[in-house]
């Protein structure tokens, strides 16, 4: 049996007519960049994310970049983040000329460890002495929110902005002491990606910045269009970070199904968790499951840990089961960041995870038969 890691054709089939109709509307209007479809989608996503504003962007990476630009973060500034994420998180910091400063992750959630941030701020390393800490950039990895209450508290204490990288977590909920909060509605800005493999995936690249700060929203929206306001007058230098109308139109259709897809992914995750019970396979922990939130995890990825990960990967690949390693090499070990001066062993929790994680198919349309086959094949290799 073949089980792909993700099957976007299965998601497209029931939506085909509806999506082709809205693409036709864009073709008939010949209005391709920003415009009414983007404005409508921004209003829908702001409502979905419980934020005052949402600004469409050209990608999740660019959403992170314009967030940093809007906060005037650049050379001489430090941004505290996780070494265990997709490259774009840290790439964005470097792209604006700021310096990423890493702390280790929590071994259960794989998210940035607030205690490690506290420790870093209390013992700022000598080699970063010339830098001003300006922001914390937590990532809601695999679809589960980082522990935001202590992060927001530290940010307040140290006058830091918080840029949430929610690329894998749109709609995920965090049970704050002050009530349920959605990813992207907690920090100074929230950044999302509509890369096709995310839970809300477009027909190409796309992204979004959310914020509760209306003045910042205005600045973000100008920065994504060359810092222009009014037309052909530029008080600041932005860039071409715009969302296309075709993407917005497709995403508006898909957004209406997002919560049911999240629920199906959670159901599939529960099936795997039951299937691996009692084995040496470690399954993900939904740390907010008992906190009364509807979406404690949206399972953009279902990640198992196995001490003999490479053997498991080889076996299930042989069995034609899609799988991948997110991520095999921590960011502080990447060649392009050698200049930061980190060495192997600096972040033992993240480094151990990189050697043990394996993503299994968890997309909503997966059948029970496919899941049984995946569980059986993984267990054969354990
Ligand atoms: C996908 C992703 C991004 C980048 O999004 P793009 O739309 O591909 O630019 C950033 N951060 C994380 C954690 C991601 O998973």
Short mmCIF file of C-alpha atoms in Angstrom, two decimals, residues 44-243:
data_model
loop_
_atom_site.label_atom_id
_atom_site.label_comp_id
_atom_site.label_asym_id
_atom_site.label_seq_id
_atom_site.Cartn_x
_atom_site.Cartn_y
_atom_site.Cartn_z
CA UNK A 44 -11.95 36.72 7.42
CA UNK A 45 -8.56 35.73 8.85
CA UNK A 46 -8.56 38.57 11.39
CA UNK A 47 -11.94 37.25 12.61
CA UNK A 48 -10.68 33.65 12.58
CA UNK A 49 -7.52 34.53 14.54
CA UNK A 50 -9.34 36.89 16.96
CA UNK A 51 -7.12 39.83 16.00
CA UNK A 52 -7.88 43.48 15.21
CA UNK A 53 -6.01 43.26 11.92
CA UNK A 54 -4.56 40.81 9.41
CA UNK A 55 -2.26 41.82 6.56
CA UNK A 56 -1.78 39.50 3.61
CA UNK A 57 1.84 38.88 2.59
CA UNK A 58 3.78 37.09 -0.12
CA UNK A 59 4.89 34.22 2.18
CA UNK A 60 5.32 33.21 5.79
CA UNK A 61 8.99 34.13 5.53
CA UNK A 62 8.09 37.61 4.32
CA UNK A 63 5.47 37.95 7.10
CA UNK A 64 8.33 37.45 9.58
CA UNK A 65 10.54 39.94 7.72
CA UNK A 66 7.94 42.73 7.61
CA UNK A 67 7.16 42.16 11.30
CA UNK A 68 10.83 42.76 12.12
CA UNK A 69 10.97 45.76 9.77
CA UNK A 70 7.82 47.29 11.29
CA UNK A 71 9.41 47.04 14.74
CA UNK A 72 12.61 48.69 13.41
CA UNK A 73 14.68 45.65 14.33
CA UNK A 74 17.97 45.50 12.46
CA UNK A 75 21.76 45.68 12.85
CA UNK A 76 22.87 45.83 16.49
CA UNK A 77 19.68 44.13 17.68
CA UNK A 78 19.26 40.61 19.05
CA UNK A 79 16.18 38.42 18.62
CA UNK A 80 15.80 35.49 21.00
CA UNK A 81 14.53 32.36 19.30
CA UNK A 82 14.66 28.58 19.07
CA UNK A 83 17.36 26.58 17.28
CA UNK A 84 14.73 23.95 16.44
CA UNK A 85 12.48 25.29 13.69
CA UNK A 86 12.23 25.67 9.94
CA UNK A 87 15.06 27.83 8.58
CA UNK A 88 12.79 30.79 7.72
CA UNK A 89 12.33 31.80 11.37
CA UNK A 90 16.01 32.45 11.83
CA UNK A 91 16.62 33.43 8.21
CA UNK A 92 14.22 36.37 8.65
CA UNK A 93 16.20 37.67 11.63
CA UNK A 94 19.45 37.47 9.68
CA UNK A 95 17.87 39.02 6.58
CA UNK A 96 17.07 42.27 8.44
CA UNK A 97 20.63 42.40 9.78
CA UNK A 98 19.73 41.46 13.36
CA UNK A 99 21.38 38.63 15.30
CA UNK A 100 19.55 35.47 16.35
CA UNK A 101 20.36 34.41 19.90
CA UNK A 102 19.20 30.87 20.66
CA UNK A 103 17.90 29.10 23.73
CA UNK A 104 17.05 25.41 24.09
CA UNK A 105 13.61 23.85 23.73
CA UNK A 106 11.23 21.96 25.98
CA UNK A 107 11.73 18.18 25.53
CA UNK A 108 7.98 17.43 25.51
CA UNK A 109 6.61 20.09 23.14
CA UNK A 110 9.77 20.88 21.10
CA UNK A 111 8.85 24.57 21.65
CA UNK A 112 11.13 27.29 23.05
CA UNK A 113 11.67 26.86 26.80
CA UNK A 114 10.62 30.01 28.74
CA UNK A 115 12.92 29.09 31.64
CA UNK A 116 15.84 29.10 29.21
CA UNK A 117 14.84 32.57 27.96
CA UNK A 118 14.74 33.81 31.56
CA UNK A 119 18.18 32.35 32.16
CA UNK A 120 19.60 33.91 28.99
CA UNK A 121 18.29 37.37 29.87
CA UNK A 122 19.71 37.07 33.39
CA UNK A 123 23.11 35.87 32.08
CA UNK A 124 23.51 37.65 28.75
CA UNK A 125 26.57 36.10 27.01
CA UNK A 126 29.68 38.30 26.75
CA UNK A 127 30.03 37.72 23.04
CA UNK A 128 26.58 39.29 22.49
CA UNK A 129 27.30 42.18 24.90
CA UNK A 130 27.23 44.78 22.11
CA UNK A 131 23.72 43.78 21.03
CA UNK A 132 20.39 45.07 22.31
CA UNK A 133 17.76 42.36 22.89
CA UNK A 134 14.66 43.60 21.07
CA UNK A 135 12.29 40.68 20.59
CA UNK A 136 11.44 37.08 21.34
CA UNK A 137 10.38 34.94 18.39
CA UNK A 138 8.65 31.78 19.63
CA UNK A 139 7.56 29.16 17.08
CA UNK A 140 4.37 27.13 17.59
CA UNK A 141 6.04 24.03 16.27
CA UNK A 142 4.07 21.25 14.53
CA UNK A 143 0.78 23.01 15.44
CA UNK A 144 0.91 23.40 19.23
CA UNK A 145 1.40 26.82 20.82
CA UNK A 146 4.54 27.65 22.75
CA UNK A 147 3.99 28.40 26.44
CA UNK A 148 3.05 32.03 25.89
CA UNK A 149 2.13 33.32 29.38
CA UNK A 150 5.70 33.23 30.76
CA UNK A 151 7.05 34.45 27.41
CA UNK A 152 4.76 37.50 27.46
CA UNK A 153 5.70 38.15 31.08
CA UNK A 154 9.42 38.11 30.27
CA UNK A 155 8.82 40.34 27.26
CA UNK A 156 7.04 42.87 29.46
CA UNK A 157 9.79 42.76 32.11
CA UNK A 158 12.51 43.36 29.54
CA UNK A 159 10.59 45.60 27.13
CA UNK A 160 10.78 43.14 24.24
CA UNK A 161 8.42 42.63 21.31
CA UNK A 162 7.04 39.14 20.69
CA UNK A 163 6.79 37.89 17.11
CA UNK A 164 4.89 34.61 17.00
CA UNK A 165 5.92 32.28 14.19
CA UNK A 166 2.56 30.56 13.75
CA UNK A 167 3.32 29.19 10.27
CA UNK A 168 2.43 25.66 11.43
CA UNK A 169 -0.30 26.68 13.85
CA UNK A 170 -3.11 28.80 12.39
CA UNK A 171 -6.17 28.28 14.60
CA UNK A 172 -4.24 26.58 17.40
CA UNK A 173 -5.33 27.72 20.86
CA UNK A 174 -3.42 28.55 24.02
CA UNK A 175 -5.07 28.36 27.45
CA UNK A 176 -3.72 31.60 28.91
CA UNK A 177 -4.40 32.43 32.57
CA UNK A 178 -6.46 35.31 31.14
CA UNK A 179 -8.58 33.03 28.92
CA UNK A 180 -8.24 31.10 25.68
CA UNK A 181 -6.06 32.84 23.10
CA UNK A 182 -5.43 31.95 19.47
CA UNK A 183 -2.03 31.70 17.84
CA UNK A 184 -1.13 35.09 16.43
CA UNK A 185 -3.42 36.98 18.83
CA UNK A 186 -1.02 36.93 21.78
CA UNK A 187 2.25 38.59 20.75
CA UNK A 188 3.03 41.93 19.10
CA UNK A 189 2.52 40.25 15.73
CA UNK A 190 1.66 36.73 14.54
CA UNK A 191 3.05 35.34 11.29
CA UNK A 192 1.40 32.67 9.17
CA UNK A 193 2.28 30.77 6.01
CA UNK A 194 0.01 29.45 3.29
CA UNK A 195 2.68 27.22 1.76
CA UNK A 196 0.67 24.33 0.26
CA UNK A 197 1.69 21.83 2.97
CA UNK A 198 0.42 23.96 5.88
CA UNK A 199 -3.04 23.25 7.34
CA UNK A 200 -4.34 26.23 5.34
CA UNK A 201 -2.43 25.91 2.07
CA UNK A 202 -2.71 28.08 -1.03
CA UNK A 203 -2.05 27.34 -4.69
CA UNK A 204 1.44 28.78 -4.37
CA UNK A 205 3.18 30.99 -1.83
CA UNK A 206 1.32 33.24 0.58
CA UNK A 207 1.48 34.55 4.12
CA UNK A 208 -0.17 36.76 6.71
CA UNK A 209 0.70 39.01 9.64
CA UNK A 210 -1.83 39.46 12.44
CA UNK A 211 -1.75 42.12 15.15
CA UNK A 212 -3.90 43.74 17.83
CA UNK A 213 -2.13 47.08 17.27
CA UNK A 214 -3.88 49.16 14.63
CA UNK A 215 -1.02 51.63 14.15
CA UNK A 216 1.39 48.73 13.63
CA UNK A 217 -1.09 47.18 11.16
CA UNK A 218 -0.98 50.36 9.08
CA UNK A 219 2.83 50.31 9.07
CA UNK A 220 2.90 46.62 8.12
CA UNK A 221 0.51 47.18 5.28
CA UNK A 222 2.66 50.02 3.90
CA UNK A 223 5.89 48.04 4.30
CA UNK A 224 4.52 45.16 2.26
CA UNK A 225 4.01 47.59 -0.62
CA UNK A 226 7.33 49.48 -0.80
CA UNK A 227 6.50 51.67 2.21
CA UNK A 228 4.19 53.60 -0.09
CA UNK A 229 1.59 56.07 1.22
CA UNK A 230 0.07 57.86 -0.56
CA UNK A 231 0.75 56.36 -3.96
CA UNK A 232 4.33 57.04 -5.16
CA UNK A 233 5.29 58.77 -1.90
CA UNK A 234 7.62 56.80 0.37
CA UNK A 235 8.43 57.74 3.97
CA UNK A 236 10.15 54.38 4.52
CA UNK A 237 11.69 51.62 2.42
CA UNK A 238 9.54 48.52 2.28
CA UNK A 239 9.41 45.88 -0.41
CA UNK A 240 7.16 43.84 -2.65
CA UNK A 241 5.66 41.54 -0.02
CA UNK A 242 2.10 41.42 -1.40
CA UNK A 243 -0.46 38.62 -1.46
#
